mmCIF file of C-alpha atoms in Angstrom:
data_model
loop_
_atom_site.group_PDB
_atom_site.id
_atom_site.type_symbol
_atom_site.label_atom_id
_atom_site.label_comp_id
_atom_site.label_asym_id
_atom_site.label_seq_id
_atom_site.Cartn_x
_atom_site.Cartn_y
_atom_site.Cartn_z
ATOM 1 C CA MET A 1 93.255 82.112 9.783
ATOM 2 C CA THR A 2 90.212 81.258 11.548
ATOM 3 C CA SER A 3 87.702 83.740 11.883
ATOM 4 C CA SER A 4 88.110 84.057 15.555
ATOM 5 C CA ASN A 5 91.971 84.892 15.167
ATOM 6 C CA ASN A 6 90.781 87.299 12.533
ATOM 7 C CA ARG A 7 88.203 89.026 15.036
ATOM 8 C CA GLU A 8 90.979 88.869 18.071
ATOM 9 C CA ALA A 9 93.440 90.335 15.440
ATOM 10 C CA LEU A 10 90.617 93.135 14.712
ATOM 11 C CA ILE A 11 90.080 93.402 18.450
ATOM 12 C CA ALA A 12 93.733 94.146 19.165
ATOM 13 C CA SER A 13 94.054 96.162 16.609
ATOM 14 C CA LEU A 14 91.356 98.766 17.615
ATOM 15 C CA THR A 15 92.293 99.064 21.313
ATOM 16 C CA GLN A 16 95.847 99.467 20.413
ATOM 17 C CA ASP A 17 95.287 103.220 20.469
ATOM 18 C CA LEU A 18 92.426 103.244 22.755
ATOM 19 C CA GLU A 19 92.202 106.798 24.332
ATOM 20 C CA PRO A 20 89.370 108.538 26.213
ATOM 21 C CA VAL A 21 86.710 110.071 24.312
ATOM 22 C CA ALA A 22 84.448 113.013 24.755
ATOM 23 C CA ARG A 23 81.128 112.107 24.777
ATOM 24 C CA VAL A 24 78.489 113.334 22.271
ATOM 25 C CA LYS A 25 75.744 115.048 23.918
ATOM 26 C CA PRO A 26 72.692 116.036 22.507
ATOM 27 C CA ALA A 27 72.658 119.526 24.379
ATOM 28 C CA HIS A 28 75.856 120.202 22.190
ATOM 29 C CA GLY A 29 73.999 119.401 19.206
ATOM 30 C CA VAL A 30 71.345 122.432 20.475
ATOM 31 C CA MET A 31 73.874 125.115 21.509
ATOM 32 C CA LEU A 32 76.140 124.524 18.135
ATOM 33 C CA ILE A 33 72.412 124.782 16.489
ATOM 34 C CA GLY A 34 71.452 127.929 18.343
ATOM 35 C CA PHE A 35 74.870 129.388 17.551
ATOM 36 C CA ALA A 36 74.670 129.037 14.335
ATOM 37 C CA THR A 37 70.840 130.318 14.238
ATOM 38 C CA LEU A 38 72.239 133.402 15.881
ATOM 39 C CA ILE A 39 75.762 133.836 13.205
ATOM 40 C CA ALA A 40 72.647 133.430 10.193
ATOM 41 C CA ALA A 41 70.093 136.355 12.568
ATOM 42 C CA ALA A 42 73.622 138.569 12.541
ATOM 43 C CA ALA A 43 74.254 137.638 9.133
ATOM 44 C CA SER A 44 71.249 138.898 7.884
ATOM 45 C CA ILE A 45 71.119 142.245 10.232
ATOM 46 C CA ALA A 46 74.262 143.288 8.761
ATOM 47 C CA GLY A 47 73.078 142.407 5.301
ATOM 48 C CA PHE A 48 69.495 143.755 5.726
ATOM 49 C CA GLU A 49 69.318 145.995 8.749
ATOM 50 C CA PHE A 50 67.368 144.865 11.669
ATOM 51 C CA TRP A 51 63.530 145.892 11.636
ATOM 52 C CA THR A 52 62.678 148.092 14.492
ATOM 53 C CA GLY A 53 58.677 147.762 13.952
ATOM 54 C CA MET A 54 58.733 144.748 16.397
ATOM 55 C CA LEU A 55 59.519 147.096 19.224
ATOM 56 C CA THR A 56 57.687 149.987 18.138
ATOM 57 C CA GLY A 57 54.435 147.790 17.885
ATOM 58 C CA GLU A 58 54.447 148.354 14.032
ATOM 59 C CA ALA A 59 54.908 144.567 13.507
ATOM 60 C CA SER A 60 51.170 142.882 12.761
ATOM 61 C CA GLY A 61 49.701 139.868 14.662
ATOM 62 C CA PHE A 62 50.902 137.835 11.929
ATOM 63 C CA PHE A 63 54.325 138.638 12.411
ATOM 64 C CA TRP A 64 54.534 137.591 15.595
ATOM 65 C CA ILE A 65 52.179 134.145 14.864
ATOM 66 C CA SER A 66 54.318 133.334 11.881
ATOM 67 C CA ASN A 67 57.513 133.881 13.439
ATOM 68 C CA GLY A 68 56.123 132.210 16.642
ATOM 69 C CA LEU A 69 55.626 129.129 14.961
ATOM 70 C CA LEU A 70 58.636 128.627 13.055
ATOM 71 C CA LEU A 71 60.579 129.120 16.502
ATOM 72 C CA MET A 72 58.163 125.879 17.967
ATOM 73 C CA VAL A 73 58.767 124.042 14.556
ATOM 74 C CA GLY A 74 63.001 125.075 14.730
ATOM 75 C CA LEU A 75 62.793 123.732 18.399
ATOM 76 C CA ALA A 76 60.996 120.728 18.073
ATOM 77 C CA SER A 77 62.788 119.636 14.825
ATOM 78 C CA THR A 78 66.311 120.807 16.498
ATOM 79 C CA ALA A 79 65.648 118.569 19.749
ATOM 80 C CA ALA A 80 64.263 115.604 17.581
ATOM 81 C CA LEU A 81 67.309 115.996 15.371
ATOM 82 C CA VAL A 82 69.703 116.009 17.911
ATOM 83 C CA SER A 83 68.227 113.227 19.741
ATOM 84 C CA ASN A 84 68.546 110.987 16.421
ATOM 85 C CA ALA A 85 72.022 111.518 16.390
ATOM 86 C CA LEU A 86 72.305 108.953 18.787
ATOM 87 C CA PRO A 87 71.503 104.941 18.065
ATOM 88 C CA ARG A 88 68.914 104.268 19.962
ATOM 89 C CA VAL A 89 65.541 101.504 19.300
ATOM 90 C CA GLY A 90 62.171 101.791 20.145
ATOM 91 C CA SER A 91 59.547 104.627 19.911
ATOM 92 C CA ARG A 92 60.204 108.120 18.602
ATOM 93 C CA GLY A 93 58.025 111.782 19.248
ATOM 94 C CA ASP A 94 56.341 112.976 16.534
ATOM 95 C CA ALA A 95 56.218 116.758 17.399
ATOM 96 C CA PRO A 96 58.307 117.702 14.207
ATOM 97 C CA GLU A 97 55.610 116.776 12.193
ATOM 98 C CA TRP A 98 52.638 117.985 14.110
ATOM 99 C CA SER A 99 54.633 121.103 14.289
ATOM 100 C CA ALA A 100 55.221 121.307 10.724
ATOM 101 C CA LEU A 101 51.306 120.742 10.061
ATOM 102 C CA MET A 102 50.619 123.964 12.522
ATOM 103 C CA LEU A 103 52.990 126.070 10.341
ATOM 104 C CA GLY A 104 51.086 124.785 6.980
ATOM 105 C CA VAL A 105 47.947 126.293 8.964
ATOM 106 C CA LEU A 106 49.516 129.785 7.749
ATOM 107 C CA PRO A 107 49.663 129.068 3.782
ATOM 108 C CA VAL A 108 46.472 127.868 3.801
ATOM 109 C CA ALA A 109 45.087 131.041 6.094
ATOM 110 C CA ALA A 110 47.485 133.458 3.355
ATOM 111 C CA ILE A 111 45.423 131.938 0.535
ATOM 112 C CA LEU A 112 41.715 131.872 2.067
ATOM 113 C CA THR A 113 42.626 135.398 2.725
ATOM 114 C CA LEU A 114 43.932 136.399 -0.725
ATOM 115 C CA LEU A 115 41.156 134.742 -2.308
ATOM 116 C CA SER A 116 38.330 136.250 0.327
ATOM 117 C CA VAL A 117 40.244 139.803 -0.724
ATOM 118 C CA GLU A 118 39.962 138.831 -4.639
ATOM 119 C CA SER A 119 36.027 138.182 -4.054
ATOM 120 C CA GLY A 120 35.975 141.481 -2.684
ATOM 121 C CA HIS A 121 37.429 143.092 -5.436
ATOM 122 C CA GLU A 122 39.916 145.067 -2.907
ATOM 123 C CA HIS A 123 43.581 146.338 -4.860
ATOM 124 C CA ALA A 124 45.964 144.164 -3.014
ATOM 125 C CA GLY A 125 45.348 140.571 -2.906
ATOM 126 C CA PHE A 126 47.201 138.247 -4.919
ATOM 127 C CA PHE A 127 48.601 141.347 -6.797
ATOM 128 C CA ASP A 128 49.952 142.747 -3.846
ATOM 129 C CA SER A 129 53.699 142.783 -4.816
ATOM 130 C CA ALA A 130 54.946 141.810 -0.868
ATOM 131 C CA LEU A 131 53.411 138.518 -1.752
ATOM 132 C CA TRP A 132 55.806 137.904 -4.312
ATOM 133 C CA TYR A 133 58.823 139.284 -2.846
ATOM 134 C CA TRP A 134 60.720 136.004 -3.033
ATOM 135 C CA PRO A 135 64.318 137.658 -2.390
ATOM 136 C CA CYS A 136 62.878 137.059 1.156
ATOM 137 C CA ALA A 137 62.874 133.354 0.520
ATOM 138 C CA ALA A 138 65.795 133.008 -1.012
ATOM 139 C CA ALA A 139 67.679 135.088 1.859
ATOM 140 C CA SER A 140 65.574 132.852 4.403
ATOM 141 C CA LEU A 141 67.257 129.754 2.956
ATOM 142 C CA GLY A 142 70.632 131.164 2.623
ATOM 143 C CA ALA A 143 70.063 131.764 6.479
ATOM 144 C CA GLY A 144 69.069 127.961 6.607
ATOM 145 C CA LEU A 145 72.317 126.884 4.911
ATOM 146 C CA LEU A 146 74.285 128.336 7.882
ATOM 147 C CA VAL A 147 71.950 126.294 10.377
ATOM 148 C CA GLY A 148 71.892 123.351 8.053
ATOM 149 C CA ILE A 149 75.915 123.011 8.108
ATOM 150 C CA ALA A 150 76.089 123.155 12.014
ATOM 151 C CA ALA A 151 73.236 120.620 12.215
ATOM 152 C CA VAL A 152 75.419 117.833 9.501
ATOM 153 C CA LEU A 153 78.544 118.896 11.344
ATOM 154 C CA PHE A 154 77.048 117.829 14.632
ATOM 155 C CA LEU A 155 75.135 114.730 12.998
ATOM 156 C CA ARG A 156 78.488 113.651 11.588
ATOM 157 C CA ARG A 157 79.855 113.565 14.714
ATOM 158 C CA GLY A 158 76.776 111.446 16.452
ATOM 159 C CA ALA A 159 75.874 108.069 14.705
ATOM 160 C CA PRO A 160 72.380 108.625 13.430
ATOM 161 C CA VAL A 161 70.731 105.164 12.759
ATOM 162 C CA SER A 162 67.670 106.920 10.594
ATOM 163 C CA LEU A 163 69.457 108.882 7.992
ATOM 164 C CA GLU A 164 65.973 109.862 6.297
ATOM 165 C CA ARG A 165 64.110 111.160 9.213
ATOM 166 C CA SER A 166 67.672 113.066 9.738
ATOM 167 C CA GLY A 167 67.439 114.670 6.455
ATOM 168 C CA TRP A 168 64.033 115.446 6.913
ATOM 169 C CA LEU A 169 64.851 117.230 10.645
ATOM 170 C CA THR A 170 67.444 118.750 9.137
ATOM 171 C CA GLY A 171 66.057 120.653 6.549
ATOM 172 C CA LEU A 172 63.155 121.403 8.558
ATOM 173 C CA ALA A 173 65.307 122.836 11.324
ATOM 174 C CA ALA A 174 67.205 124.853 9.059
ATOM 175 C CA GLY A 175 64.579 125.960 6.845
ATOM 176 C CA ALA A 176 62.313 127.132 10.171
ATOM 177 C CA LEU A 177 65.478 128.546 12.078
ATOM 178 C CA GLY A 178 66.719 130.345 8.951
ATOM 179 C CA THR A 179 63.821 131.822 7.745
ATOM 180 C CA LEU A 180 63.234 133.196 11.413
ATOM 181 C CA ALA A 181 67.027 134.149 11.756
ATOM 182 C CA TYR A 182 66.122 136.192 8.449
ATOM 183 C CA GLY A 183 62.618 137.368 9.690
ATOM 184 C CA ILE A 184 63.913 139.868 11.938
ATOM 185 C CA THR A 185 64.836 142.016 9.459
ATOM 186 C CA CYS A 186 61.966 141.807 7.059
ATOM 187 C CA PRO A 187 59.059 144.615 7.595
ATOM 188 C CA LEU A 188 56.681 143.011 4.974
ATOM 189 C CA ASP A 189 54.057 141.567 7.539
ATOM 190 C CA THR A 190 50.841 140.808 5.680
ATOM 191 C CA ILE A 191 49.259 137.391 5.852
ATOM 192 C CA GLY A 192 49.931 136.825 2.217
ATOM 193 C CA HIS A 193 53.616 137.487 2.823
ATOM 194 C CA VAL A 194 54.355 135.909 6.142
ATOM 195 C CA GLY A 195 52.464 133.234 5.026
ATOM 196 C CA ILE A 196 53.435 132.090 1.873
ATOM 197 C CA THR A 197 56.842 134.011 1.085
ATOM 198 C CA HIS A 198 58.100 133.097 4.446
ATOM 199 C CA ILE A 199 56.918 129.338 4.621
ATOM 200 C CA VAL A 200 57.948 128.316 1.424
ATOM 201 C CA PRO A 201 61.702 128.210 2.588
ATOM 202 C CA VAL A 202 60.812 125.905 5.290
ATOM 203 C CA ALA A 203 58.977 123.384 2.940
ATOM 204 C CA ILE A 204 62.158 123.634 0.038
ATOM 205 C CA ALA A 205 64.362 123.424 2.966
ATOM 206 C CA ALA A 206 62.855 120.027 3.998
ATOM 207 C CA VAL A 207 62.688 118.580 0.897
ATOM 208 C CA ILE A 208 66.399 119.390 0.013
ATOM 209 C CA GLY A 209 67.652 118.338 3.550
ATOM 210 C CA ARG A 210 66.047 114.733 2.771
ATOM 211 C CA LEU A 211 67.167 114.440 -0.832
ATOM 212 C CA VAL A 212 70.821 115.608 0.026
ATOM 213 C CA ILE A 213 71.810 114.956 4.065
ATOM 214 C CA PRO A 214 71.130 110.781 4.092
ATOM 215 C CA SER A 215 74.820 110.760 1.755
ATOM 216 C CA LEU A 216 76.431 113.596 3.950
ATOM 217 C CA ILE A 217 75.733 111.737 7.153
ATOM 218 C CA ARG A 218 76.172 108.059 6.425
ATOM 219 C CA TRP A 219 78.895 106.124 8.518
ATOM 220 C CA MET B 1 78.277 83.255 28.007
ATOM 221 C CA VAL B 2 77.525 86.734 27.293
ATOM 222 C CA ALA B 3 77.879 89.394 29.663
ATOM 223 C CA ASP B 4 74.920 90.975 30.925
ATOM 224 C CA GLU B 5 73.782 94.189 30.760
ATOM 225 C CA PRO B 6 75.032 95.823 33.805
ATOM 226 C CA THR B 7 78.737 94.575 33.099
ATOM 227 C CA LEU B 8 78.352 95.538 29.238
ATOM 228 C CA ALA B 9 77.498 99.013 30.875
ATOM 229 C CA ARG B 10 80.397 99.248 33.107
ATOM 230 C CA LEU B 11 82.868 98.059 30.727
ATOM 231 C CA MET B 12 81.648 100.724 28.057
ATOM 232 C CA ALA B 13 82.210 103.379 30.895
ATOM 233 C CA ALA B 14 85.368 102.263 31.372
ATOM 234 C CA THR B 15 86.308 102.309 27.305
ATOM 235 C CA GLN B 16 84.762 105.371 26.958
ATOM 236 C CA LYS B 17 87.771 106.551 29.753
ATOM 237 C CA GLY B 18 90.404 104.790 27.648
ATOM 238 C CA ASP B 19 90.536 101.764 29.812
ATOM 239 C CA LYS B 20 92.237 99.459 27.141
ATOM 240 C CA ALA B 21 91.650 96.093 28.820
ATOM 241 C CA ALA B 22 88.064 96.823 29.821
ATOM 242 C CA GLY B 23 88.036 97.823 25.932
ATOM 243 C CA ASN B 24 89.228 94.392 24.984
ATOM 244 C CA VAL B 25 86.806 92.418 27.140
ATOM 245 C CA LEU B 26 84.162 94.547 25.888
ATOM 246 C CA LEU B 27 84.898 93.793 22.329
ATOM 247 C CA SER B 28 85.111 90.306 22.787
ATOM 248 C CA GLU B 29 81.655 90.446 24.620
ATOM 249 C CA VAL B 30 80.087 92.314 22.219
ATOM 250 C CA GLY B 31 81.552 89.989 19.216
ATOM 251 C CA LEU B 32 79.752 87.261 20.848
ATOM 252 C CA TRP B 33 76.367 89.230 21.465
ATOM 253 C CA LEU B 34 76.612 90.055 17.595
ATOM 254 C CA GLU B 35 77.002 86.587 16.736
ATOM 255 C CA ARG B 36 73.849 85.788 18.432
ATOM 256 C CA TYR B 37 72.223 89.288 17.070
ATOM 257 C CA PHE B 38 72.904 88.038 13.210
ATOM 258 C CA ARG B 39 72.318 84.313 13.656
ATOM 259 C CA ARG B 40 68.792 84.803 13.430
ATOM 260 C CA ARG B 41 69.241 87.444 10.490
ATOM 261 C CA VAL B 42 71.769 86.352 7.767
ATOM 262 C CA PRO B 43 73.305 83.152 6.621
ATOM 263 C CA PRO B 44 75.959 81.696 8.978
ATOM 264 C CA HIS B 45 78.926 82.497 6.191
ATOM 265 C CA SER B 46 77.990 86.278 6.449
ATOM 266 C CA ILE B 47 77.980 86.378 10.039
ATOM 267 C CA ASP B 48 81.472 87.266 10.587
ATOM 268 C CA ASP B 49 82.352 89.848 8.446
ATOM 269 C CA LEU B 50 79.005 91.384 9.618
ATOM 270 C CA VAL B 51 80.487 91.343 13.431
ATOM 271 C CA GLN B 52 83.719 92.904 12.184
ATOM 272 C CA ASP B 53 82.014 95.396 10.648
ATOM 273 C CA VAL B 54 79.796 96.198 13.648
ATOM 274 C CA LEU B 55 82.234 96.212 15.733
ATOM 275 C CA ILE B 56 84.865 98.766 14.008
ATOM 276 C CA ALA B 57 81.409 101.093 13.720
ATOM 277 C CA PHE B 58 80.902 100.043 17.454
ATOM 278 C CA TYR B 59 84.457 101.101 18.833
ATOM 279 C CA THR B 60 84.349 104.720 15.785
ATOM 280 C CA LYS B 61 81.271 105.627 17.404
ATOM 281 C CA ARG B 62 81.686 104.425 20.789
ATOM 282 C CA ALA B 63 81.544 108.741 22.177
ATOM 283 C CA THR B 64 77.441 108.163 21.157
ATOM 284 C CA TRP B 65 76.686 106.036 24.323
ATOM 285 C CA ASP B 66 75.050 107.817 26.645
ATOM 286 C CA THR B 67 76.210 106.368 30.208
ATOM 287 C CA SER B 68 72.397 107.213 31.421
ATOM 288 C CA ARG B 69 71.274 105.096 29.002
ATOM 289 C CA PRO B 70 70.998 101.513 28.363
ATOM 290 C CA PHE B 71 73.410 100.147 26.579
ATOM 291 C CA LEU B 72 72.251 96.969 24.715
ATOM 292 C CA PRO B 73 69.555 98.881 23.325
ATOM 293 C CA TRP B 74 72.374 101.205 21.867
ATOM 294 C CA LEU B 75 74.133 98.563 20.442
ATOM 295 C CA ALA B 76 71.064 96.486 19.301
ATOM 296 C CA ALA B 77 70.755 100.061 17.136
ATOM 297 C CA ILE B 78 74.305 99.786 15.704
ATOM 298 C CA ALA B 79 73.587 96.489 14.702
ATOM 299 C CA ARG B 80 70.334 96.891 13.098
ATOM 300 C CA TYR B 81 71.996 100.124 11.167
ATOM 301 C CA ARG B 82 74.796 98.187 9.622
ATOM 302 C CA TRP B 83 72.543 95.022 8.829
ATOM 303 C CA VAL B 84 70.204 97.662 7.210
ATOM 304 C CA ASP B 85 73.060 99.231 5.419
ATOM 305 C CA HIS B 86 74.158 95.997 4.260
ATOM 306 C CA LEU B 87 70.593 94.722 2.965
ATOM 307 C CA ARG B 88 70.235 98.275 0.874
ATOM 308 C CA LYS B 89 73.791 96.754 -0.582
ATOM 309 C CA VAL B 90 72.182 93.362 -1.345
ATOM 310 C CA TYR B 91 69.275 95.208 -2.693
ATOM 311 C CA LYS B 92 71.236 97.304 -5.342
ATOM 312 C CA HIS B 93 72.966 94.807 -6.798
ATOM 313 C CA GLU B 94 69.752 92.382 -6.744
ATOM 314 C CA SER B 95 68.476 95.264 -9.027
ATOM 315 C CA LYS B 96 70.835 95.571 -10.984
ATOM 316 C CA GLU B 97 71.222 91.986 -11.608
ATOM 317 C CA LEU B 98 67.526 91.818 -12.324
ATOM 318 C CA MET B 99 67.522 94.589 -14.957
ATOM 319 C CA GLU B 100 70.362 93.013 -16.765
ATOM 320 C CA ASP B 101 70.033 89.068 -16.882
ATOM 321 C CA ASP B 102 67.226 86.898 -17.205
ATOM 322 C CA ALA B 103 69.129 84.253 -15.196
ATOM 323 C CA VAL B 104 69.511 84.395 -11.466
ATOM 324 C CA GLU B 105 72.644 83.070 -10.663
ATOM 325 C CA ASP B 106 73.898 81.860 -7.301
ATOM 326 C CA SER B 107 76.121 84.587 -5.032
ATOM 327 C CA GLU B 108 76.527 84.828 -1.448
ATOM 328 C CA GLU B 109 74.468 88.624 -1.294
ATOM 329 C CA GLU B 110 71.496 86.686 -2.982
ATOM 330 C CA VAL B 111 70.972 84.465 0.112
ATOM 331 C CA VAL B 112 70.953 86.844 2.681
ATOM 332 C CA LEU B 113 67.297 88.606 1.727
ATOM 333 C CA ALA B 114 66.095 85.333 1.260
ATOM 334 C CA ARG B 115 66.573 84.197 4.575
ATOM 335 C CA VAL B 116 65.772 87.738 6.659
ATOM 336 C CA SER B 117 62.987 86.596 8.603
ATOM 337 C CA LEU B 118 60.989 85.675 6.069
ATOM 338 C CA ASP B 119 58.118 83.911 7.020
ATOM 339 C CA ARG B 120 57.563 87.092 9.498
ATOM 340 C CA LEU B 121 58.282 89.768 6.662
ATOM 341 C CA PHE B 122 56.687 87.328 3.767
ATOM 342 C CA GLY B 123 53.243 87.839 5.572
ATOM 343 C CA GLN B 124 52.993 91.835 5.095
ATOM 344 C CA LEU B 125 53.857 91.340 1.113
ATOM 345 C CA PRO B 126 50.977 91.155 -1.584
ATOM 346 C CA GLU B 127 51.026 87.395 -2.571
ATOM 347 C CA LYS B 128 52.410 87.911 -6.082
ATOM 348 C CA GLN B 129 55.394 89.389 -4.852
ATOM 349 C CA ALA B 130 55.786 87.332 -1.894
ATOM 350 C CA GLU B 131 55.308 84.019 -4.272
ATOM 351 C CA VAL B 132 57.679 85.039 -6.687
ATOM 352 C CA ILE B 133 60.415 85.950 -4.407
ATOM 353 C CA GLU B 134 60.031 82.908 -2.656
ATOM 354 C CA MET B 135 60.568 80.810 -6.126
ATOM 355 C CA VAL B 136 63.010 82.684 -7.418
ATOM 356 C CA LYS B 137 65.199 83.828 -4.764
ATOM 357 C CA ILE B 138 64.818 81.061 -1.800
ATOM 358 C CA GLU B 139 64.009 78.208 -4.256
ATOM 359 C CA GLY B 140 66.197 79.061 -7.099
ATOM 360 C CA LEU B 141 63.909 78.731 -10.336
ATOM 361 C CA SER B 142 64.912 81.033 -13.051
ATOM 362 C CA ILE B 143 62.726 84.121 -13.711
ATOM 363 C CA ARG B 144 61.556 81.935 -16.877
ATOM 364 C CA GLU B 145 60.456 79.103 -14.919
ATOM 365 C CA ALA B 146 58.757 81.258 -12.171
ATOM 366 C CA SER B 147 56.623 83.028 -14.912
ATOM 367 C CA LYS B 148 55.705 79.596 -16.117
ATOM 368 C CA LYS B 149 54.641 78.261 -13.018
ATOM 369 C CA THR B 150 52.909 81.369 -11.378
ATOM 370 C CA GLY B 151 51.397 82.619 -14.951
ATOM 371 C CA GLN B 152 52.741 85.957 -14.867
ATOM 372 C CA SER B 153 54.655 87.370 -17.436
ATOM 373 C CA GLU B 154 58.802 87.317 -17.180
ATOM 374 C CA SER B 155 58.362 91.086 -16.839
ATOM 375 C CA LEU B 156 55.821 90.713 -14.443
ATOM 376 C CA VAL B 157 57.969 88.832 -11.950
ATOM 377 C CA LYS B 158 61.090 90.984 -12.607
ATOM 378 C CA VAL B 159 58.647 94.041 -11.651
ATOM 379 C CA ASN B 160 57.284 91.899 -8.198
ATOM 380 C CA ILE B 161 60.536 91.034 -7.333
ATOM 381 C CA HIS B 162 61.733 94.108 -7.419
ATOM 382 C CA ARG B 163 58.861 96.059 -5.462
ATOM 383 C CA GLY B 164 58.591 92.887 -3.484
ATOM 384 C CA LEU B 165 62.716 93.308 -2.153
ATOM 385 C CA LYS B 166 62.564 96.830 -2.040
ATOM 386 C CA LYS B 167 59.482 96.733 0.322
ATOM 387 C CA LEU B 168 61.095 94.156 2.260
ATOM 388 C CA ALA B 169 64.324 96.476 2.651
ATOM 389 C CA SER B 170 62.041 99.103 3.815
ATOM 390 C CA MET B 171 59.807 97.141 5.987
ATOM 391 C CA VAL B 172 63.505 96.092 7.824
ATOM 392 C CA GLU B 173 64.475 99.385 8.062
ATOM 393 C CA LYS B 174 61.610 101.001 9.544
ATOM 394 C CA ALA B 175 61.012 98.445 11.907
ATOM 395 C CA ASP B 176 62.113 100.040 15.641
#
């Protein structure tokens, strides 16, 4: 059989059962990831209780800044992620990278602040127990897992052509949105805590995403 | 002659709606387009396998084309993805072989990398890497012969081929 005949036979077998398909739309991905974030937030509230401090005015500025930045990173990486799920060539936006860099300012600010406190001989600083309260990081990663699963489900429906970038973006989105979802239950709002303990999970999730996701979404 | 962008886009929109006749015509046209696409990228005897591979991927992922966007860039992205995947497999094979055996045997896959837009890509490799890849992978010299010819040790030849091929695959993958 010639290669031309082979191809014709392949085409005939492919189109034999051709049926209408529902288009994969980036908006579906946004909704799925948004829904997973809400579920993660609900699960966090069920497990740790909603922190009312943000309604009573008790929350510090650091709380709002960190969660606002997490939301921005989550939105930017989700937007890039869902757009990445459809094959395309040409330039791509670098908003997730820049927003992640902006988020990186927080731990730097936290460390500088803590160093200043140390040199001033105050009692908190690096010895502040809230700073090393790592269950927050673990719970954030758990919440991020839900977001990550949603992102992978969407990417598997799509056809990402840049697997490594999709891996990074999934990790970033999962880490940022998961930490945000958990963050509404966390009453610890010092710069040391939100700047380090709530940012480390994003970095960890991004690395895990880069390492694990490509093999899950290869097609 | 391969159909133009508006015709292909119309056929694709009909195919997404389940039109079998349109699907048949579209797949045949896409096959011709892919043949041209791969002609400059892989050896002639590998073209048909890759075309069929991409046709299956194209059919499976047809729901990911957005009717508001051009069709050919979408198709090109799928073709490039499958091509890179093919290169990755070749690279893995090459690496394994370099680690296991001094002699370089002829294989169908080896030739692929050697013909991938080499002139343009080689320009971006360090001279020592390009030199030994060219000798071993294109001219067919053994590692030992390349070592004698370049003055590099056999281990260095292997390392330079290994790193050079990896860099080539990475350059192809990153090129938008």
